[in-house]
């Protein structure tokens, strides 16, 4: 029997854990074949969601050999992740490569904006800006890094979308622009601690969100605690490839008005 505690209510447990799990006091449980229990335990190992670690217990404990084999299977499966840009000829720098929102997820998120004007405050190489533009939004894409923004411009042309690009600090530029939905994907890649959950790890958010008069969406690490930002709605985004279809890739927090920090 496997028990999993610490799954936030707003995370779809069926997708995270699998259909065999049922809710019980303090979490979720399932009775699975032993190797399947080992696979779930390996997949959830070390994961924090929404401000705290998942607590996984298997009773009776799994034999070491099963645990080892499951970890090896998990490491192999993790190589199959949701693709970034699919078009050939896209350009990415190192930071752009690991921080890019996968194309399919960016487009799905773009469709949720329903065609409203969007300011992508931290456009990087353009993953989200292009997703919003392909979904029919008028997009202004800001980044303080001119080299990365030039890559985004090139990538937008490849996708045949028109985007207004502005180089600069989003906190300085946004107050000078007409109110629009602001999308913020703060840098949280390499240096982000998987156990970290607070605003201190994402210092751009407290600076930017109070400036977003027409509302904001923020893409944050799965471990981020949404309670740190009052009045926002968290949504867990899963991968689409076999290796990460059960994995929360990021959270999107949505808020109708300037943040109450
Ligand atoms: C996580 S990346 C964005 C990735 C992008 N969403 C994508 O899918 O390609 C974060 C970007 O924020 C930019 N950035 C950091 N601080 C900024 C600021 N104050 N104003 C504008 N851009 C900023 C960085 O240069 C970096 O390119």
mmCIF file of C-alpha atoms and ligand atoms in Angstrom:
data_model
loop_
_atom_site.group_PDB
_atom_site.id
_atom_site.type_symbol
_atom_site.label_atom_id
_atom_site.label_comp_id
_atom_site.label_asym_id
_atom_site.label_seq_id
_atom_site.Cartn_x
_atom_site.Cartn_y
_atom_site.Cartn_z
ATOM 1 C CA UNK A 1 0.000 0.000 0.000
ATOM 2 C CA UNK A 2 1.304 3.451 -0.893
ATOM 3 C CA UNK A 3 0.273 6.697 0.836
ATOM 4 C CA UNK A 4 0.971 10.175 -0.502
ATOM 5 C CA UNK A 5 0.441 13.248 1.656
ATOM 6 C CA UNK A 6 1.021 16.930 0.943
ATOM 7 C CA UNK A 7 -0.796 17.112 -2.424
ATOM 8 C CA UNK A 8 -2.421 20.568 -2.529
ATOM 9 C CA UNK A 9 -6.188 20.531 -3.183
ATOM 10 C CA UNK A 10 -5.742 22.436 -6.439
ATOM 11 C CA UNK A 11 -3.436 19.802 -7.958
ATOM 12 C CA UNK A 12 -5.370 17.134 -9.926
ATOM 13 C CA UNK A 13 -4.311 14.078 -7.944
ATOM 14 C CA UNK A 14 -5.460 11.645 -10.650
ATOM 15 C CA UNK A 15 -2.944 13.106 -13.085
ATOM 16 C CA UNK A 16 -0.144 13.381 -10.551
ATOM 17 C CA UNK A 17 -0.552 9.969 -8.938
ATOM 18 C CA UNK A 18 -2.603 7.823 -11.304
ATOM 19 C CA UNK A 19 -6.229 6.657 -11.350
ATOM 20 C CA UNK A 20 -5.837 3.928 -8.711
ATOM 21 C CA UNK A 21 -5.368 6.411 -5.871
ATOM 22 C CA UNK A 22 -8.262 7.297 -3.592
ATOM 23 C CA UNK A 23 -8.546 10.037 -1.030
ATOM 24 C CA UNK A 24 -8.092 9.071 2.605
ATOM 25 C CA UNK A 25 -7.530 10.932 5.865
ATOM 26 C CA UNK A 26 -4.438 13.103 5.369
ATOM 27 C CA UNK A 27 -3.743 12.283 1.721
ATOM 28 C CA UNK A 28 -4.121 9.661 -0.995
ATOM 29 C CA UNK A 29 -3.601 5.895 -1.041
ATOM 30 C CA UNK A 30 -3.514 3.005 -3.478
ATOM 31 C CA UNK A 31 -2.866 -0.708 -3.414
ATOM 32 C CA UNK A 32 -0.710 -1.452 -6.438
ATOM 33 C CA UNK A 33 1.612 -4.222 -7.577
ATOM 34 C CA UNK A 34 4.905 -3.722 -5.736
ATOM 35 C CA UNK A 35 6.887 -2.591 -8.781
ATOM 36 C CA UNK A 36 4.157 -0.052 -9.603
ATOM 37 C CA UNK A 37 4.363 1.276 -6.028
ATOM 38 C CA UNK A 38 8.114 1.584 -6.497
ATOM 39 C CA UNK A 39 7.565 3.493 -9.758
ATOM 40 C CA UNK A 40 5.221 6.014 -8.120
ATOM 41 C CA UNK A 41 7.586 6.445 -5.166
ATOM 42 C CA UNK A 42 10.542 7.002 -7.529
ATOM 43 C CA UNK A 43 8.601 9.522 -9.603
ATOM 44 C CA UNK A 44 7.533 11.563 -6.542
ATOM 45 C CA UNK A 45 10.888 11.423 -4.784
ATOM 46 C CA UNK A 46 12.107 14.837 -3.575
ATOM 47 C CA UNK A 47 9.165 16.750 -5.036
ATOM 48 C CA UNK A 48 7.682 19.784 -3.304
ATOM 49 C CA UNK A 49 4.342 21.135 -4.458
ATOM 50 C CA UNK A 50 2.657 24.353 -3.427
ATOM 51 C CA UNK A 51 4.906 25.123 -0.490
ATOM 52 C CA UNK A 52 5.809 21.750 0.972
ATOM 53 C CA UNK A 53 7.300 18.340 0.192
ATOM 54 C CA UNK A 54 5.165 15.367 -0.746
ATOM 55 C CA UNK A 55 5.222 12.667 1.943
ATOM 56 C CA UNK A 56 5.390 9.222 0.380
ATOM 57 C CA UNK A 57 5.243 6.078 2.487
ATOM 58 C CA UNK A 58 5.048 2.509 1.296
ATOM 59 C CA UNK A 59 3.844 -0.163 3.662
ATOM 60 C CA UNK A 60 5.371 -2.716 3.932
ATOM 61 C CA UNK A 61 8.635 -1.060 2.844
ATOM 62 C CA UNK A 62 9.884 -1.833 -0.650
ATOM 63 C CA UNK A 63 12.867 -4.151 -1.145
ATOM 64 C CA UNK A 64 16.019 -2.232 -2.152
ATOM 65 C CA UNK A 65 16.310 -3.955 -5.499
ATOM 66 C CA UNK A 66 12.799 -2.800 -6.489
ATOM 67 C CA UNK A 67 13.597 0.759 -5.410
ATOM 68 C CA UNK A 68 16.835 0.783 -7.396
ATOM 69 C CA UNK A 69 15.196 -0.614 -10.534
ATOM 70 C CA UNK A 70 12.343 1.922 -10.278
ATOM 71 C CA UNK A 71 14.807 4.817 -9.931
ATOM 72 C CA UNK A 72 16.628 3.671 -13.026
ATOM 73 C CA UNK A 73 13.340 3.438 -14.962
ATOM 74 C CA UNK A 74 12.398 6.921 -13.708
ATOM 75 C CA UNK A 75 15.748 8.407 -14.774
ATOM 76 C CA UNK A 76 15.285 6.942 -18.263
ATOM 77 C CA UNK A 77 11.664 8.142 -18.505
ATOM 78 C CA UNK A 78 12.653 11.699 -17.498
ATOM 79 C CA UNK A 79 14.631 12.061 -20.713
ATOM 80 C CA UNK A 80 11.368 12.137 -22.674
ATOM 81 C CA UNK A 81 10.125 15.654 -21.925
ATOM 82 C CA UNK A 82 7.656 18.016 -23.562
ATOM 83 C CA UNK A 83 9.419 19.625 -26.558
ATOM 84 C CA UNK A 84 10.355 23.311 -26.630
ATOM 85 C CA UNK A 85 9.999 25.003 -30.013
ATOM 86 C CA UNK A 86 9.231 22.516 -32.778
ATOM 87 C CA UNK A 87 10.171 24.598 -35.844
ATOM 88 C CA UNK A 88 13.590 24.176 -37.311
ATOM 89 C CA UNK A 89 15.729 27.289 -37.371
ATOM 90 C CA UNK A 90 14.728 28.592 -33.919
ATOM 91 C CA UNK A 91 17.520 30.243 -31.959
ATOM 92 C CA UNK A 92 18.035 29.931 -28.205
ATOM 93 C CA UNK A 93 20.854 30.915 -25.911
ATOM 94 C CA UNK A 94 21.787 28.804 -22.914
ATOM 95 C CA UNK A 95 19.393 30.493 -20.476
ATOM 96 C CA UNK A 96 16.645 30.582 -23.104
ATOM 97 C CA UNK A 97 16.990 26.837 -23.642
ATOM 98 C CA UNK A 98 16.343 25.804 -20.061
ATOM 99 C CA UNK A 99 13.812 28.507 -19.245
ATOM 100 C CA UNK A 100 11.682 28.169 -22.386
ATOM 101 C CA UNK A 101 8.011 27.309 -21.840
ATOM 102 C CA UNK A 102 7.374 24.300 -24.123
ATOM 103 C CA UNK A 103 5.554 25.347 -27.287
ATOM 104 C CA UNK A 104 2.432 23.245 -26.744
ATOM 105 C CA UNK A 105 1.965 24.522 -23.181
ATOM 106 C CA UNK A 106 2.651 28.134 -24.193
ATOM 107 C CA UNK A 107 0.015 27.906 -26.929
ATOM 108 C CA UNK A 108 -2.551 26.361 -24.569
ATOM 109 C CA UNK A 109 -1.847 29.103 -22.028
ATOM 110 C CA UNK A 110 -2.118 31.694 -24.798
ATOM 111 C CA UNK A 111 -5.593 30.424 -25.708
ATOM 112 C CA UNK A 112 -6.691 30.966 -22.112
ATOM 113 C CA UNK A 113 -6.010 34.694 -22.549
ATOM 114 C CA UNK A 114 -8.980 34.835 -24.932
ATOM 115 C CA UNK A 115 -7.413 37.310 -27.356
ATOM 116 C CA UNK A 116 -6.868 40.121 -24.837
ATOM 117 C CA UNK A 117 -3.754 42.325 -25.078
ATOM 118 C CA UNK A 118 -0.812 40.863 -23.166
ATOM 119 C CA UNK A 119 2.473 42.262 -21.901
ATOM 120 C CA UNK A 120 5.048 39.494 -21.547
ATOM 121 C CA UNK A 121 7.262 41.175 -18.951
ATOM 122 C CA UNK A 122 10.114 38.649 -19.149
ATOM 123 C CA UNK A 123 9.988 37.338 -22.693
ATOM 124 C CA UNK A 124 13.335 35.526 -22.867
ATOM 125 C CA UNK A 125 13.651 33.817 -26.271
ATOM 126 C CA UNK A 126 9.922 34.204 -26.814
ATOM 127 C CA UNK A 127 8.291 30.921 -25.751
ATOM 128 C CA UNK A 128 5.288 32.505 -24.076
ATOM 129 C CA UNK A 129 5.142 35.684 -26.168
ATOM 130 C CA UNK A 130 4.871 33.567 -29.326
ATOM 131 C CA UNK A 131 2.256 31.325 -27.682
ATOM 132 C CA UNK A 132 0.094 34.348 -26.805
ATOM 133 C CA UNK A 133 0.525 35.852 -30.275
ATOM 134 C CA UNK A 134 -0.334 32.575 -32.032
ATOM 135 C CA UNK A 135 -3.491 32.462 -29.899
ATOM 136 C CA UNK A 136 -4.528 35.862 -31.267
ATOM 137 C CA UNK A 137 -3.382 38.246 -28.498
ATOM 138 C CA UNK A 138 -1.694 41.557 -29.282
ATOM 139 C CA UNK A 139 1.614 41.054 -27.482
ATOM 140 C CA UNK A 140 4.274 43.422 -26.187
ATOM 141 C CA UNK A 141 7.372 41.451 -25.207
ATOM 142 C CA UNK A 142 9.851 42.978 -22.753
ATOM 143 C CA UNK A 143 13.229 41.656 -21.702
ATOM 144 C CA UNK A 144 16.163 43.449 -20.181
ATOM 145 C CA UNK A 145 18.577 41.292 -22.168
ATOM 146 C CA UNK A 146 18.856 42.671 -25.737
ATOM 147 C CA UNK A 147 20.593 39.566 -27.073
ATOM 148 C CA UNK A 148 17.863 37.228 -25.838
ATOM 149 C CA UNK A 149 15.158 39.554 -27.121
ATOM 150 C CA UNK A 150 16.802 39.540 -30.568
ATOM 151 C CA UNK A 151 16.535 35.736 -30.506
ATOM 152 C CA UNK A 152 12.850 36.095 -29.588
ATOM 153 C CA UNK A 153 12.350 38.443 -32.546
ATOM 154 C CA UNK A 154 13.940 35.900 -34.874
ATOM 155 C CA UNK A 155 11.789 33.088 -33.437
ATOM 156 C CA UNK A 156 8.590 35.152 -33.732
ATOM 157 C CA UNK A 157 9.340 35.726 -37.429
ATOM 158 C CA UNK A 158 9.762 31.955 -37.895
ATOM 159 C CA UNK A 159 6.300 31.444 -36.426
ATOM 160 C CA UNK A 160 4.888 34.240 -38.576
ATOM 161 C CA UNK A 161 3.581 36.294 -35.646
ATOM 162 C CA UNK A 162 3.899 40.017 -35.118
ATOM 163 C CA UNK A 163 5.032 41.105 -31.638
ATOM 164 C CA UNK A 164 6.156 44.479 -30.297
ATOM 165 C CA UNK A 165 9.576 44.050 -28.641
ATOM 166 C CA UNK A 166 10.941 46.384 -25.960
ATOM 167 C CA UNK A 167 14.359 46.089 -24.349
ATOM 168 C CA UNK A 168 14.440 47.254 -20.735
ATOM 169 C CA UNK A 169 13.469 46.691 -17.138
ATOM 170 C CA UNK A 170 9.831 45.605 -16.967
ATOM 171 C CA UNK A 171 9.323 47.459 -13.669
ATOM 172 C CA UNK A 172 10.261 50.726 -15.386
ATOM 173 C CA UNK A 173 8.387 50.101 -18.647
ATOM 174 C CA UNK A 174 5.054 48.669 -17.462
ATOM 175 C CA UNK A 175 3.873 51.853 -15.668
ATOM 176 C CA UNK A 176 4.369 53.786 -18.936
ATOM 177 C CA UNK A 177 2.146 51.407 -20.947
ATOM 178 C CA UNK A 178 -1.644 51.121 -21.262
ATOM 179 C CA UNK A 179 -3.032 48.558 -18.788
ATOM 180 C CA UNK A 180 -3.002 44.996 -20.128
ATOM 181 C CA UNK A 181 -2.760 41.501 -18.738
ATOM 182 C CA UNK A 182 0.864 41.105 -17.604
ATOM 183 C CA UNK A 183 2.485 37.694 -17.889
ATOM 184 C CA UNK A 184 5.595 37.203 -15.741
ATOM 185 C CA UNK A 185 7.923 34.216 -15.980
ATOM 186 C CA UNK A 186 10.644 35.265 -13.542
ATOM 187 C CA UNK A 187 14.055 33.618 -13.808
ATOM 188 C CA UNK A 188 13.911 30.527 -11.614
ATOM 189 C CA UNK A 189 15.784 27.940 -13.598
ATOM 190 C CA UNK A 190 19.193 26.735 -12.602
ATOM 191 C CA UNK A 191 19.576 28.361 -9.219
ATOM 192 C CA UNK A 192 16.135 27.432 -8.024
ATOM 193 C CA UNK A 193 16.117 25.070 -5.085
ATOM 194 C CA UNK A 194 13.477 22.377 -5.616
ATOM 195 C CA UNK A 195 12.474 22.675 -1.981
ATOM 196 C CA UNK A 196 12.182 26.450 -2.141
ATOM 197 C CA UNK A 197 8.726 27.876 -1.927
ATOM 198 C CA UNK A 198 8.838 31.590 -1.221
ATOM 199 C CA UNK A 199 8.999 35.005 -2.817
ATOM 200 C CA UNK A 200 12.591 35.400 -1.673
ATOM 201 C CA UNK A 201 13.492 33.005 -4.499
ATOM 202 C CA UNK A 202 11.575 35.042 -7.066
ATOM 203 C CA UNK A 203 12.479 38.646 -6.202
ATOM 204 C CA UNK A 204 11.084 40.019 -9.477
ATOM 205 C CA UNK A 205 7.496 39.239 -8.495
ATOM 206 C CA UNK A 206 7.177 41.628 -5.518
ATOM 207 C CA UNK A 207 8.657 44.407 -7.689
ATOM 208 C CA UNK A 208 6.393 43.813 -10.694
ATOM 209 C CA UNK A 209 3.032 42.543 -9.567
ATOM 210 C CA UNK A 210 1.810 45.711 -7.795
ATOM 211 C CA UNK A 211 2.318 47.544 -11.122
ATOM 212 C CA UNK A 212 -0.044 45.255 -13.038
ATOM 213 C CA UNK A 213 -3.248 47.290 -13.003
ATOM 214 C CA UNK A 214 -5.264 45.009 -15.317
ATOM 215 C CA UNK A 215 -4.254 41.743 -13.660
ATOM 216 C CA UNK A 216 -1.358 39.345 -14.007
ATOM 217 C CA UNK A 217 -0.416 35.729 -14.566
ATOM 218 C CA UNK A 218 2.846 34.373 -13.197
ATOM 219 C CA UNK A 219 4.623 31.154 -14.127
ATOM 220 C CA UNK A 220 6.345 29.899 -10.985
ATOM 221 C CA UNK A 221 8.104 26.752 -9.763
ATOM 222 C CA UNK A 222 5.925 23.797 -8.684
ATOM 223 C CA UNK A 223 7.226 24.212 -5.129
ATOM 224 C CA UNK A 224 6.041 27.823 -4.864
ATOM 225 C CA UNK A 225 3.486 28.455 -2.111
ATOM 226 C CA UNK A 226 0.572 30.396 -3.688
ATOM 227 C CA UNK A 227 -0.462 31.578 -0.225
ATOM 228 C CA UNK A 228 2.445 34.040 -0.522
ATOM 229 C CA UNK A 229 0.388 36.021 -3.034
ATOM 230 C CA UNK A 230 -3.065 36.829 -1.729
ATOM 231 C CA UNK A 231 -6.026 36.455 -4.042
ATOM 232 C CA UNK A 232 -4.389 34.470 -6.833
ATOM 233 C CA UNK A 233 -5.634 31.195 -8.298
ATOM 234 C CA UNK A 234 -2.979 28.494 -8.796
ATOM 235 C CA UNK A 235 -3.152 26.067 -11.714
ATOM 236 C CA UNK A 236 -0.759 23.131 -12.065
ATOM 237 C CA UNK A 237 0.608 22.597 -15.597
ATOM 238 C CA UNK A 238 1.706 19.086 -16.460
ATOM 239 C CA UNK A 239 3.949 17.960 -19.288
ATOM 240 C CA UNK A 240 2.533 16.236 -22.363
ATOM 241 C CA UNK A 241 5.354 13.803 -23.239
ATOM 242 C CA UNK A 242 5.324 10.296 -21.776
ATOM 243 C CA UNK A 243 8.222 11.161 -19.442
ATOM 244 C CA UNK A 244 6.532 14.137 -17.808
ATOM 245 C CA UNK A 245 2.806 13.653 -18.300
ATOM 246 C CA UNK A 246 2.462 12.965 -14.553
ATOM 247 C CA UNK A 247 4.863 15.746 -13.588
ATOM 248 C CA UNK A 248 3.933 19.295 -12.627
ATOM 249 C CA UNK A 249 6.222 21.376 -14.867
ATOM 250 C CA UNK A 250 5.193 24.733 -13.408
ATOM 251 C CA UNK A 251 2.336 26.593 -11.735
ATOM 252 C CA UNK A 252 0.510 29.472 -13.292
ATOM 253 C CA UNK A 253 -0.914 31.895 -10.751
ATOM 254 C CA UNK A 254 -3.707 34.092 -12.041
ATOM 255 C CA UNK A 255 -4.853 37.309 -10.408
ATOM 256 C CA UNK A 256 -7.485 39.775 -11.660
ATOM 257 C CA UNK A 257 -5.931 42.877 -10.188
ATOM 258 C CA UNK A 258 -2.633 44.187 -8.815
ATOM 259 C CA UNK A 259 -1.222 41.772 -6.259
ATOM 260 C CA UNK A 260 -1.894 42.029 -2.592
ATOM 261 C CA UNK A 261 1.548 41.124 -1.314
HETATM 262 C C1 LIG B 1 12.465 32.432 -17.353
HETATM 263 S S1 LIG B 1 13.020 33.519 -18.593
HETATM 264 C C2 LIG B 1 11.585 33.717 -19.585
HETATM 265 C C3 LIG B 1 11.331 32.566 -20.511
HETATM 266 C C4 LIG B 1 10.153 32.767 -21.440
HETATM 267 N N1 LIG B 1 8.893 32.787 -20.729
HETATM 268 C C5 LIG B 1 10.094 31.702 -22.515
HETATM 269 O O1 LIG B 1 9.224 30.835 -22.466
HETATM 270 O O2 LIG B 1 10.947 31.745 -23.419
HETATM 271 C C6 LIG B 1 13.142 35.011 -17.699
HETATM 272 C C7 LIG B 1 13.619 36.233 -18.458
HETATM 273 O O3 LIG B 1 13.414 37.370 -17.616
HETATM 274 C C8 LIG B 1 14.360 38.343 -17.978
HETATM 275 N N2 LIG B 1 14.350 39.369 -16.894
HETATM 276 C C9 LIG B 1 14.832 39.249 -15.633
HETATM 277 N N3 LIG B 1 14.613 40.393 -14.949
HETATM 278 C C10 LIG B 1 13.966 41.240 -15.786
HETATM 279 C C11 LIG B 1 13.452 42.572 -15.658
HETATM 280 N N4 LIG B 1 13.580 43.251 -14.515
HETATM 281 N N5 LIG B 1 12.831 43.121 -16.719
HETATM 282 C C12 LIG B 1 12.707 42.447 -17.890
HETATM 283 N N6 LIG B 1 13.183 41.188 -18.081
HETATM 284 C C13 LIG B 1 13.794 40.597 -17.033
HETATM 285 C C14 LIG B 1 15.626 37.554 -18.150
HETATM 286 O O4 LIG B 1 16.549 38.271 -18.965
HETATM 287 C C15 LIG B 1 15.102 36.270 -18.811
HETATM 288 O O5 LIG B 1 15.255 36.320 -20.212
#
